[in-house]
Amino acid sequence: KLPFVIQNMKNYEPDIKNHEKVDMTGLMRSFLLKRLDSSMPAFQNSIIDMSKKVIKEKENPRYTNSKYLNDLNTDIELFQQLLSLSCLIFESSKDLELLKEIENNRCIVFTEYLDTADSIYYTICKVLDDNSKVKLFNGNSSDKDLEEIRLNFDANIPEKDRLHTIDVLITTDVLSEGVNLHVCNKLIHYDTKWNPSKIKQRNGRIDRILMTGVHRNIEIMYFEVPYLVESILKLEKAINRKLFMGDMFFEYLTP
C-alpha cells in the first residue's frame, strides 16, 4: 500500500509520460523485508529514516498536484502504523534460538547490518554472566580490536601465544574476507542467506581448505527464510538452487 513517494519522485513530474514511469516499489518492499527479517531494530531504523525524509518533503513539496500530496500523507501514515506495530514486539524468537546455539561454543555470528549487530551484542550481554568474552566488530572498530580477534581465532598463531578473551564474536561482513578465524567451531548466519557468494566468503573464514593443524568438527548454522518473506519474494528456492550449483561445481574441481 505504500506509494514510496521519495523513491518514485520522477512519476509525479507534471509532464511525465507513461513509458517514462519507473516503479521502485518492489525494490523498496524487498529492502524493508530484508531489514525486518534481520532484526526489529534494523527495520525500525529504516522506517524512521524513510519517514523523516517524507515529512521533510511534505514541509516543502516540490510538486503541488493532489496525487503527489495525498501519496505523501499516505506514506507518512503507513510508516507511523508500521512503527507502532513494531513497538509491540518485545522478544525475538531468533534471539532465543541464538542464545541456545552459542552456549558452550566458540562462536562467530555474522549479520549484514550494523544495527542488527548492535542488537545481538546487547541481547547476548544481557544474558551472559561473563559478557567480557563477547566481542562486537564492525567497520568502525580499531586495528587493536582486529589484532585481538586474530590472536583469538587464527590457527597460525602458536598455541602459547593465542588469546582466549573472546568466546562469541559478532561481526558484519567487514570480516568476511581476508581474515583467518578457524579456531572456532560454529558460525551462525543471523540473516537470511540472500547472497550465496557472501555466504561462501563467510564460511571460508572457518572452513579452510588445505588448513593443517586444526582438527575439529565445525558447524555452520542458517536461519530459515520466514514464511511471509518467502511467500512474497520466492527467495529460498532460488538461493538453494544457486548454492547447489556452486557446490556441484566446487566438487567437480576438487573431487
mmCIF file of C-alpha atoms in Angstrom:
data_model
loop_
_atom_site.group_PDB
_atom_site.id
_atom_site.type_symbol
_atom_site.label_atom_id
_atom_site.label_comp_id
_atom_site.label_asym_id
_atom_site.label_seq_id
_atom_site.Cartn_x
_atom_site.Cartn_y
_atom_site.Cartn_z
ATOM 1 C CA LYS A 1 0.000 0.000 0.000
ATOM 2 C CA LEU A 2 2.991 2.320 0.374
ATOM 3 C CA PRO A 3 3.399 4.693 -2.605
ATOM 4 C CA PHE A 4 7.099 5.218 -1.700
ATOM 5 C CA VAL A 5 6.913 8.778 -2.987
ATOM 6 C CA ILE A 6 10.549 9.716 -2.377
ATOM 7 C CA GLN A 7 11.778 6.644 -4.255
ATOM 8 C CA ASN A 8 9.344 7.212 -7.165
ATOM 9 C CA MET A 9 9.640 11.010 -7.386
ATOM 10 C CA LYS A 10 10.002 11.093 -11.167
ATOM 11 C CA ASN A 11 6.472 9.725 -11.585
ATOM 12 C CA TYR A 12 4.974 12.915 -10.127
ATOM 13 C CA GLU A 13 6.533 15.302 -12.640
ATOM 14 C CA PRO A 14 3.754 17.261 -14.407
ATOM 15 C CA ASP A 15 4.809 16.243 -17.929
ATOM 16 C CA ILE A 16 5.736 12.625 -17.215
ATOM 17 C CA LYS A 17 4.795 10.127 -19.937
ATOM 18 C CA ASN A 18 3.588 6.621 -19.142
ATOM 19 C CA HIS A 19 6.571 4.977 -20.840
ATOM 20 C CA GLU A 20 8.929 7.107 -18.725
ATOM 21 C CA LYS A 21 7.492 5.999 -15.385
ATOM 22 C CA VAL A 22 9.549 3.906 -13.014
ATOM 23 C CA ASP A 23 8.406 1.695 -10.165
ATOM 24 C CA MET A 24 10.765 1.193 -7.228
ATOM 25 C CA THR A 25 8.002 -0.230 -5.039
ATOM 26 C CA GLY A 26 9.106 -3.845 -5.397
ATOM 27 C CA LEU A 27 12.730 -2.958 -4.643
ATOM 28 C CA MET A 28 11.791 -0.942 -1.560
ATOM 29 C CA ARG A 29 9.449 -3.688 -0.339
ATOM 30 C CA SER A 30 12.272 -6.220 -0.671
ATOM 31 C CA PHE A 31 14.611 -3.885 1.205
ATOM 32 C CA LEU A 32 12.191 -3.469 4.112
ATOM 33 C CA LEU A 33 11.502 -7.222 4.236
ATOM 34 C CA LYS A 34 15.252 -7.885 4.399
ATOM 35 C CA ARG A 35 15.555 -5.427 7.270
ATOM 36 C CA LEU A 36 12.540 -6.933 9.060
ATOM 37 C CA ASP A 37 13.943 -10.414 8.568
ATOM 38 C CA SER A 38 17.280 -9.286 10.035
ATOM 39 C CA SER A 39 16.061 -7.650 13.247
ATOM 40 C CA MET A 40 13.360 -5.383 14.605
ATOM 41 C CA PRO A 41 15.830 -2.531 15.346
ATOM 42 C CA ALA A 42 17.072 -2.666 11.739
ATOM 43 C CA PHE A 43 13.501 -2.484 10.443
ATOM 44 C CA GLN A 44 12.535 0.313 12.829
ATOM 45 C CA ASN A 45 15.576 2.409 11.943
ATOM 46 C CA SER A 46 14.732 2.122 8.245
ATOM 47 C CA ILE A 47 11.107 3.117 8.838
ATOM 48 C CA ILE A 48 12.162 6.096 10.961
ATOM 49 C CA ASP A 49 14.698 7.249 8.374
ATOM 50 C CA MET A 50 12.267 6.939 5.460
ATOM 51 C CA SER A 51 9.503 8.639 7.418
ATOM 52 C CA LYS A 52 11.740 11.620 8.230
ATOM 53 C CA LYS A 53 12.540 12.094 4.552
ATOM 54 C CA VAL A 54 8.846 12.084 3.590
ATOM 55 C CA ILE A 55 7.934 14.529 6.370
ATOM 56 C CA LYS A 56 10.745 16.852 5.252
ATOM 57 C CA GLU A 57 9.479 16.670 1.676
ATOM 58 C CA LYS A 58 5.941 17.471 2.808
ATOM 59 C CA GLU A 59 7.166 20.654 4.519
ATOM 60 C CA ASN A 60 8.473 21.973 1.194
ATOM 61 C CA PRO A 61 6.818 19.902 -1.551
ATOM 62 C CA ARG A 62 8.377 20.245 -4.973
ATOM 63 C CA TYR A 63 5.068 19.455 -6.707
ATOM 64 C CA THR A 64 1.550 20.654 -5.928
ATOM 65 C CA ASN A 65 -0.646 18.118 -7.705
ATOM 66 C CA SER A 66 -3.174 16.416 -5.452
ATOM 67 C CA LYS A 67 -1.955 12.836 -6.060
ATOM 68 C CA TYR A 68 1.558 13.805 -5.005
ATOM 69 C CA LEU A 69 0.382 15.435 -1.768
ATOM 70 C CA ASN A 70 -2.060 12.616 -0.987
ATOM 71 C CA ASP A 71 0.616 9.989 -1.523
ATOM 72 C CA LEU A 72 2.996 11.866 0.781
ATOM 73 C CA ASN A 73 0.340 11.718 3.503
ATOM 74 C CA THR A 74 -0.282 8.026 2.810
ATOM 75 C CA ASP A 75 3.409 7.221 3.182
ATOM 76 C CA ILE A 76 3.641 9.119 6.467
ATOM 77 C CA GLU A 77 0.525 7.444 7.861
ATOM 78 C CA LEU A 78 1.594 3.924 6.907
ATOM 79 C CA PHE A 79 5.151 4.422 8.161
ATOM 80 C CA GLN A 80 3.742 5.510 11.514
ATOM 81 C CA GLN A 81 1.454 2.461 11.610
ATOM 82 C CA LEU A 82 4.355 0.132 10.875
ATOM 83 C CA LEU A 83 6.474 1.745 13.561
ATOM 84 C CA SER A 84 3.664 1.498 16.127
ATOM 85 C CA LEU A 85 3.092 -2.182 15.337
ATOM 86 C CA SER A 86 6.801 -2.978 15.554
ATOM 87 C CA CYS A 87 6.983 -1.409 19.015
ATOM 88 C CA LEU A 88 4.520 -4.037 20.286
ATOM 89 C CA ILE A 89 7.098 -6.786 19.738
ATOM 90 C CA PHE A 90 9.424 -7.157 22.705
ATOM 91 C CA GLU A 91 11.012 -10.568 22.111
ATOM 92 C CA SER A 92 12.750 -12.081 19.117
ATOM 93 C CA SER A 93 12.453 -15.814 18.501
ATOM 94 C CA LYS A 94 15.711 -15.598 16.555
ATOM 95 C CA ASP A 95 17.485 -14.224 19.614
ATOM 96 C CA LEU A 96 16.094 -17.000 21.810
ATOM 97 C CA GLU A 97 17.378 -19.612 19.369
ATOM 98 C CA LEU A 98 20.707 -17.824 19.039
ATOM 99 C CA LEU A 99 21.269 -17.886 22.798
ATOM 100 C CA LYS A 100 20.808 -21.670 22.782
ATOM 101 C CA GLU A 101 23.255 -22.127 19.921
ATOM 102 C CA ILE A 102 26.127 -20.065 21.339
ATOM 103 C CA GLU A 103 26.149 -21.949 24.627
ATOM 104 C CA ASN A 104 29.437 -23.794 25.200
ATOM 105 C CA ASN A 105 30.780 -22.841 21.774
ATOM 106 C CA ARG A 106 33.436 -20.546 20.409
ATOM 107 C CA CYS A 107 31.073 -18.912 18.020
ATOM 108 C CA ILE A 108 31.022 -16.271 15.284
ATOM 109 C CA VAL A 109 27.766 -14.537 14.367
ATOM 110 C CA PHE A 110 27.590 -12.748 11.009
ATOM 111 C CA THR A 111 24.996 -10.145 10.068
ATOM 112 C CA GLU A 112 24.745 -7.706 7.178
ATOM 113 C CA TYR A 113 23.594 -4.722 9.214
ATOM 114 C CA LEU A 114 25.256 -2.570 11.859
ATOM 115 C CA ASP A 115 22.068 -2.021 13.844
ATOM 116 C CA THR A 116 21.378 -5.757 13.914
ATOM 117 C CA ALA A 117 24.927 -6.411 15.158
ATOM 118 C CA ASP A 118 24.402 -3.867 17.940
ATOM 119 C CA SER A 119 21.099 -5.516 18.869
ATOM 120 C CA ILE A 120 22.630 -9.012 19.001
ATOM 121 C CA TYR A 121 25.503 -7.749 21.144
ATOM 122 C CA TYR A 122 23.130 -6.081 23.596
ATOM 123 C CA THR A 123 20.926 -9.187 23.806
ATOM 124 C CA ILE A 124 23.817 -11.567 24.463
ATOM 125 C CA CYS A 125 25.467 -9.293 27.028
ATOM 126 C CA LYS A 126 22.194 -9.079 28.959
ATOM 127 C CA VAL A 127 22.090 -12.862 29.326
ATOM 128 C CA LEU A 128 25.697 -13.993 29.645
ATOM 129 C CA ASP A 129 27.352 -13.617 33.024
ATOM 130 C CA ASP A 130 30.809 -13.084 31.564
ATOM 131 C CA ASN A 131 29.990 -10.650 28.787
ATOM 132 C CA SER A 132 33.633 -9.568 28.678
ATOM 133 C CA LYS A 133 34.158 -12.518 26.321
ATOM 134 C CA VAL A 134 31.609 -11.160 23.839
ATOM 135 C CA LYS A 135 33.166 -9.029 21.088
ATOM 136 C CA LEU A 136 31.414 -6.725 18.601
ATOM 137 C CA PHE A 137 33.374 -5.879 15.455
ATOM 138 C CA ASN A 138 32.326 -3.663 12.551
ATOM 139 C CA GLY A 139 33.737 -1.103 10.146
ATOM 140 C CA ASN A 140 34.173 1.397 12.975
ATOM 141 C CA SER A 141 36.322 -0.941 15.068
ATOM 142 C CA SER A 142 40.039 -0.319 15.567
ATOM 143 C CA ASP A 143 43.137 -2.153 14.393
ATOM 144 C CA LYS A 144 43.674 -3.128 18.030
ATOM 145 C CA ASP A 145 40.308 -4.903 18.020
ATOM 146 C CA LEU A 146 41.226 -6.700 14.791
ATOM 147 C CA GLU A 147 44.526 -7.861 16.280
ATOM 148 C CA GLU A 148 42.718 -9.215 19.347
ATOM 149 C CA ILE A 149 40.422 -11.199 17.050
ATOM 150 C CA ARG A 150 43.391 -12.553 15.106
ATOM 151 C CA LEU A 151 45.151 -13.646 18.299
ATOM 152 C CA ASN A 152 41.971 -15.442 19.393
ATOM 153 C CA PHE A 153 40.920 -17.157 16.169
ATOM 154 C CA ASP A 154 43.866 -17.524 13.780
ATOM 155 C CA ALA A 155 45.224 -21.081 13.984
ATOM 156 C CA ASN A 156 48.520 -19.870 12.556
ATOM 157 C CA ILE A 157 49.190 -18.242 15.923
ATOM 158 C CA PRO A 158 51.133 -20.681 18.151
ATOM 159 C CA GLU A 159 49.034 -22.051 20.987
ATOM 160 C CA LYS A 160 51.298 -20.465 23.611
ATOM 161 C CA ASP A 161 50.666 -17.010 22.099
ATOM 162 C CA ARG A 162 46.960 -17.440 21.419
ATOM 163 C CA LEU A 163 44.443 -15.435 23.420
ATOM 164 C CA HIS A 164 41.218 -16.758 24.960
ATOM 165 C CA THR A 165 39.484 -13.443 25.541
ATOM 166 C CA ILE A 166 36.641 -13.938 23.035
ATOM 167 C CA ASP A 167 34.065 -16.728 23.062
ATOM 168 C CA VAL A 168 31.378 -15.027 20.953
ATOM 169 C CA LEU A 169 32.315 -12.737 18.069
ATOM 170 C CA ILE A 170 29.538 -10.662 16.480
ATOM 171 C CA THR A 171 30.534 -9.052 13.213
ATOM 172 C CA THR A 172 29.384 -7.572 9.937
ATOM 173 C CA ASP A 173 30.810 -8.552 6.553
ATOM 174 C CA VAL A 174 33.917 -6.500 7.265
ATOM 175 C CA LEU A 175 35.394 -9.814 8.489
ATOM 176 C CA SER A 176 34.044 -11.966 5.656
ATOM 177 C CA GLU A 177 37.255 -11.748 3.596
ATOM 178 C CA GLY A 178 40.975 -11.920 4.262
ATOM 179 C CA VAL A 179 40.785 -12.983 7.913
ATOM 180 C CA ASN A 180 41.506 -16.441 9.340
ATOM 181 C CA LEU A 181 39.005 -17.379 12.028
ATOM 182 C CA HIS A 182 39.471 -21.162 12.017
ATOM 183 C CA VAL A 183 39.901 -21.552 15.797
ATOM 184 C CA CYS A 184 36.114 -21.596 16.005
ATOM 185 C CA ASN A 185 33.671 -24.480 15.963
ATOM 186 C CA LYS A 186 30.465 -22.684 14.994
ATOM 187 C CA LEU A 187 29.480 -19.952 12.553
ATOM 188 C CA ILE A 188 25.947 -18.546 12.549
ATOM 189 C CA HIS A 189 24.396 -16.538 9.725
ATOM 190 C CA TYR A 190 21.893 -14.395 11.572
ATOM 191 C CA ASP A 191 20.253 -13.007 8.429
ATOM 192 C CA THR A 192 18.634 -14.958 5.620
ATOM 193 C CA LYS A 193 21.130 -16.211 3.021
ATOM 194 C CA TRP A 194 20.202 -13.579 0.442
ATOM 195 C CA ASN A 195 23.606 -13.601 -1.274
ATOM 196 C CA PRO A 196 25.144 -17.073 -1.834
ATOM 197 C CA SER A 197 28.600 -15.722 -2.721
ATOM 198 C CA LYS A 198 28.704 -13.711 0.504
ATOM 199 C CA ILE A 199 27.703 -16.827 2.451
ATOM 200 C CA LYS A 200 30.585 -18.753 0.863
ATOM 201 C CA GLN A 201 33.020 -15.983 1.813
ATOM 202 C CA ARG A 202 31.861 -16.029 5.424
ATOM 203 C CA ASN A 203 32.017 -19.820 5.636
ATOM 204 C CA GLY A 204 35.551 -19.702 4.299
ATOM 205 C CA ARG A 205 36.681 -17.876 7.430
ATOM 206 C CA ILE A 206 36.403 -21.092 9.466
ATOM 207 C CA ASP A 207 36.141 -23.799 6.794
ATOM 208 C CA ARG A 208 39.657 -23.502 5.405
ATOM 209 C CA ILE A 209 40.708 -25.694 2.503
ATOM 210 C CA LEU A 210 44.122 -27.350 2.981
ATOM 211 C CA MET A 211 44.289 -25.980 6.539
ATOM 212 C CA THR A 212 46.564 -28.184 8.634
ATOM 213 C CA GLY A 213 46.934 -28.327 12.383
ATOM 214 C CA VAL A 214 43.241 -27.744 13.099
ATOM 215 C CA HIS A 215 41.352 -30.988 13.519
ATOM 216 C CA ARG A 216 37.788 -30.436 14.716
ATOM 217 C CA ASN A 217 34.243 -30.579 13.547
ATOM 218 C CA ILE A 218 32.714 -27.287 12.538
ATOM 219 C CA GLU A 219 29.064 -26.325 12.433
ATOM 220 C CA ILE A 220 27.533 -23.702 10.176
ATOM 221 C CA MET A 221 24.015 -22.601 11.010
ATOM 222 C CA TYR A 222 21.397 -20.780 8.943
ATOM 223 C CA PHE A 223 18.010 -19.456 9.947
ATOM 224 C CA GLU A 224 15.258 -20.494 7.567
ATOM 225 C CA VAL A 225 13.568 -17.925 5.383
ATOM 226 C CA PRO A 226 10.393 -16.789 7.187
ATOM 227 C CA TYR A 227 7.213 -17.968 5.526
ATOM 228 C CA LEU A 228 5.959 -14.413 4.930
ATOM 229 C CA VAL A 229 9.179 -13.330 3.223
ATOM 230 C CA GLU A 230 9.340 -16.486 1.114
ATOM 231 C CA SER A 231 5.686 -16.237 0.059
ATOM 232 C CA ILE A 232 6.261 -12.718 -1.266
ATOM 233 C CA LEU A 233 9.780 -12.883 -2.689
ATOM 234 C CA LYS A 234 10.182 -16.630 -3.530
ATOM 235 C CA LEU A 235 13.792 -16.465 -2.364
ATOM 236 C CA GLU A 236 14.546 -19.774 -0.692
ATOM 237 C CA LYS A 237 14.112 -21.865 -3.821
ATOM 238 C CA ALA A 238 16.274 -19.586 -5.952
ATOM 239 C CA ILE A 239 19.011 -19.268 -3.316
ATOM 240 C CA ASN A 240 19.182 -23.011 -2.671
ATOM 241 C CA ARG A 241 19.458 -23.681 -6.399
ATOM 242 C CA LYS A 242 22.433 -21.309 -6.671
ATOM 243 C CA LEU A 243 24.111 -22.841 -3.611
ATOM 244 C CA PHE A 244 23.573 -26.355 -5.017
ATOM 245 C CA MET A 245 25.090 -25.396 -8.382
ATOM 246 C CA GLY A 246 28.046 -23.783 -6.614
ATOM 247 C CA ASP A 247 28.649 -26.905 -4.517
ATOM 248 C CA MET A 248 28.479 -29.164 -7.565
ATOM 249 C CA PHE A 249 30.980 -27.008 -9.434
ATOM 250 C CA PHE A 250 33.314 -26.949 -6.420
ATOM 251 C CA GLU A 251 33.159 -30.733 -6.001
ATOM 252 C CA TYR A 252 33.921 -31.150 -9.704
ATOM 253 C CA LEU A 253 37.096 -29.063 -9.287
ATOM 254 C CA THR A 254 38.184 -30.759 -6.055
ATOM 255 C CA PRO A 255 36.930 -34.368 -6.072
#
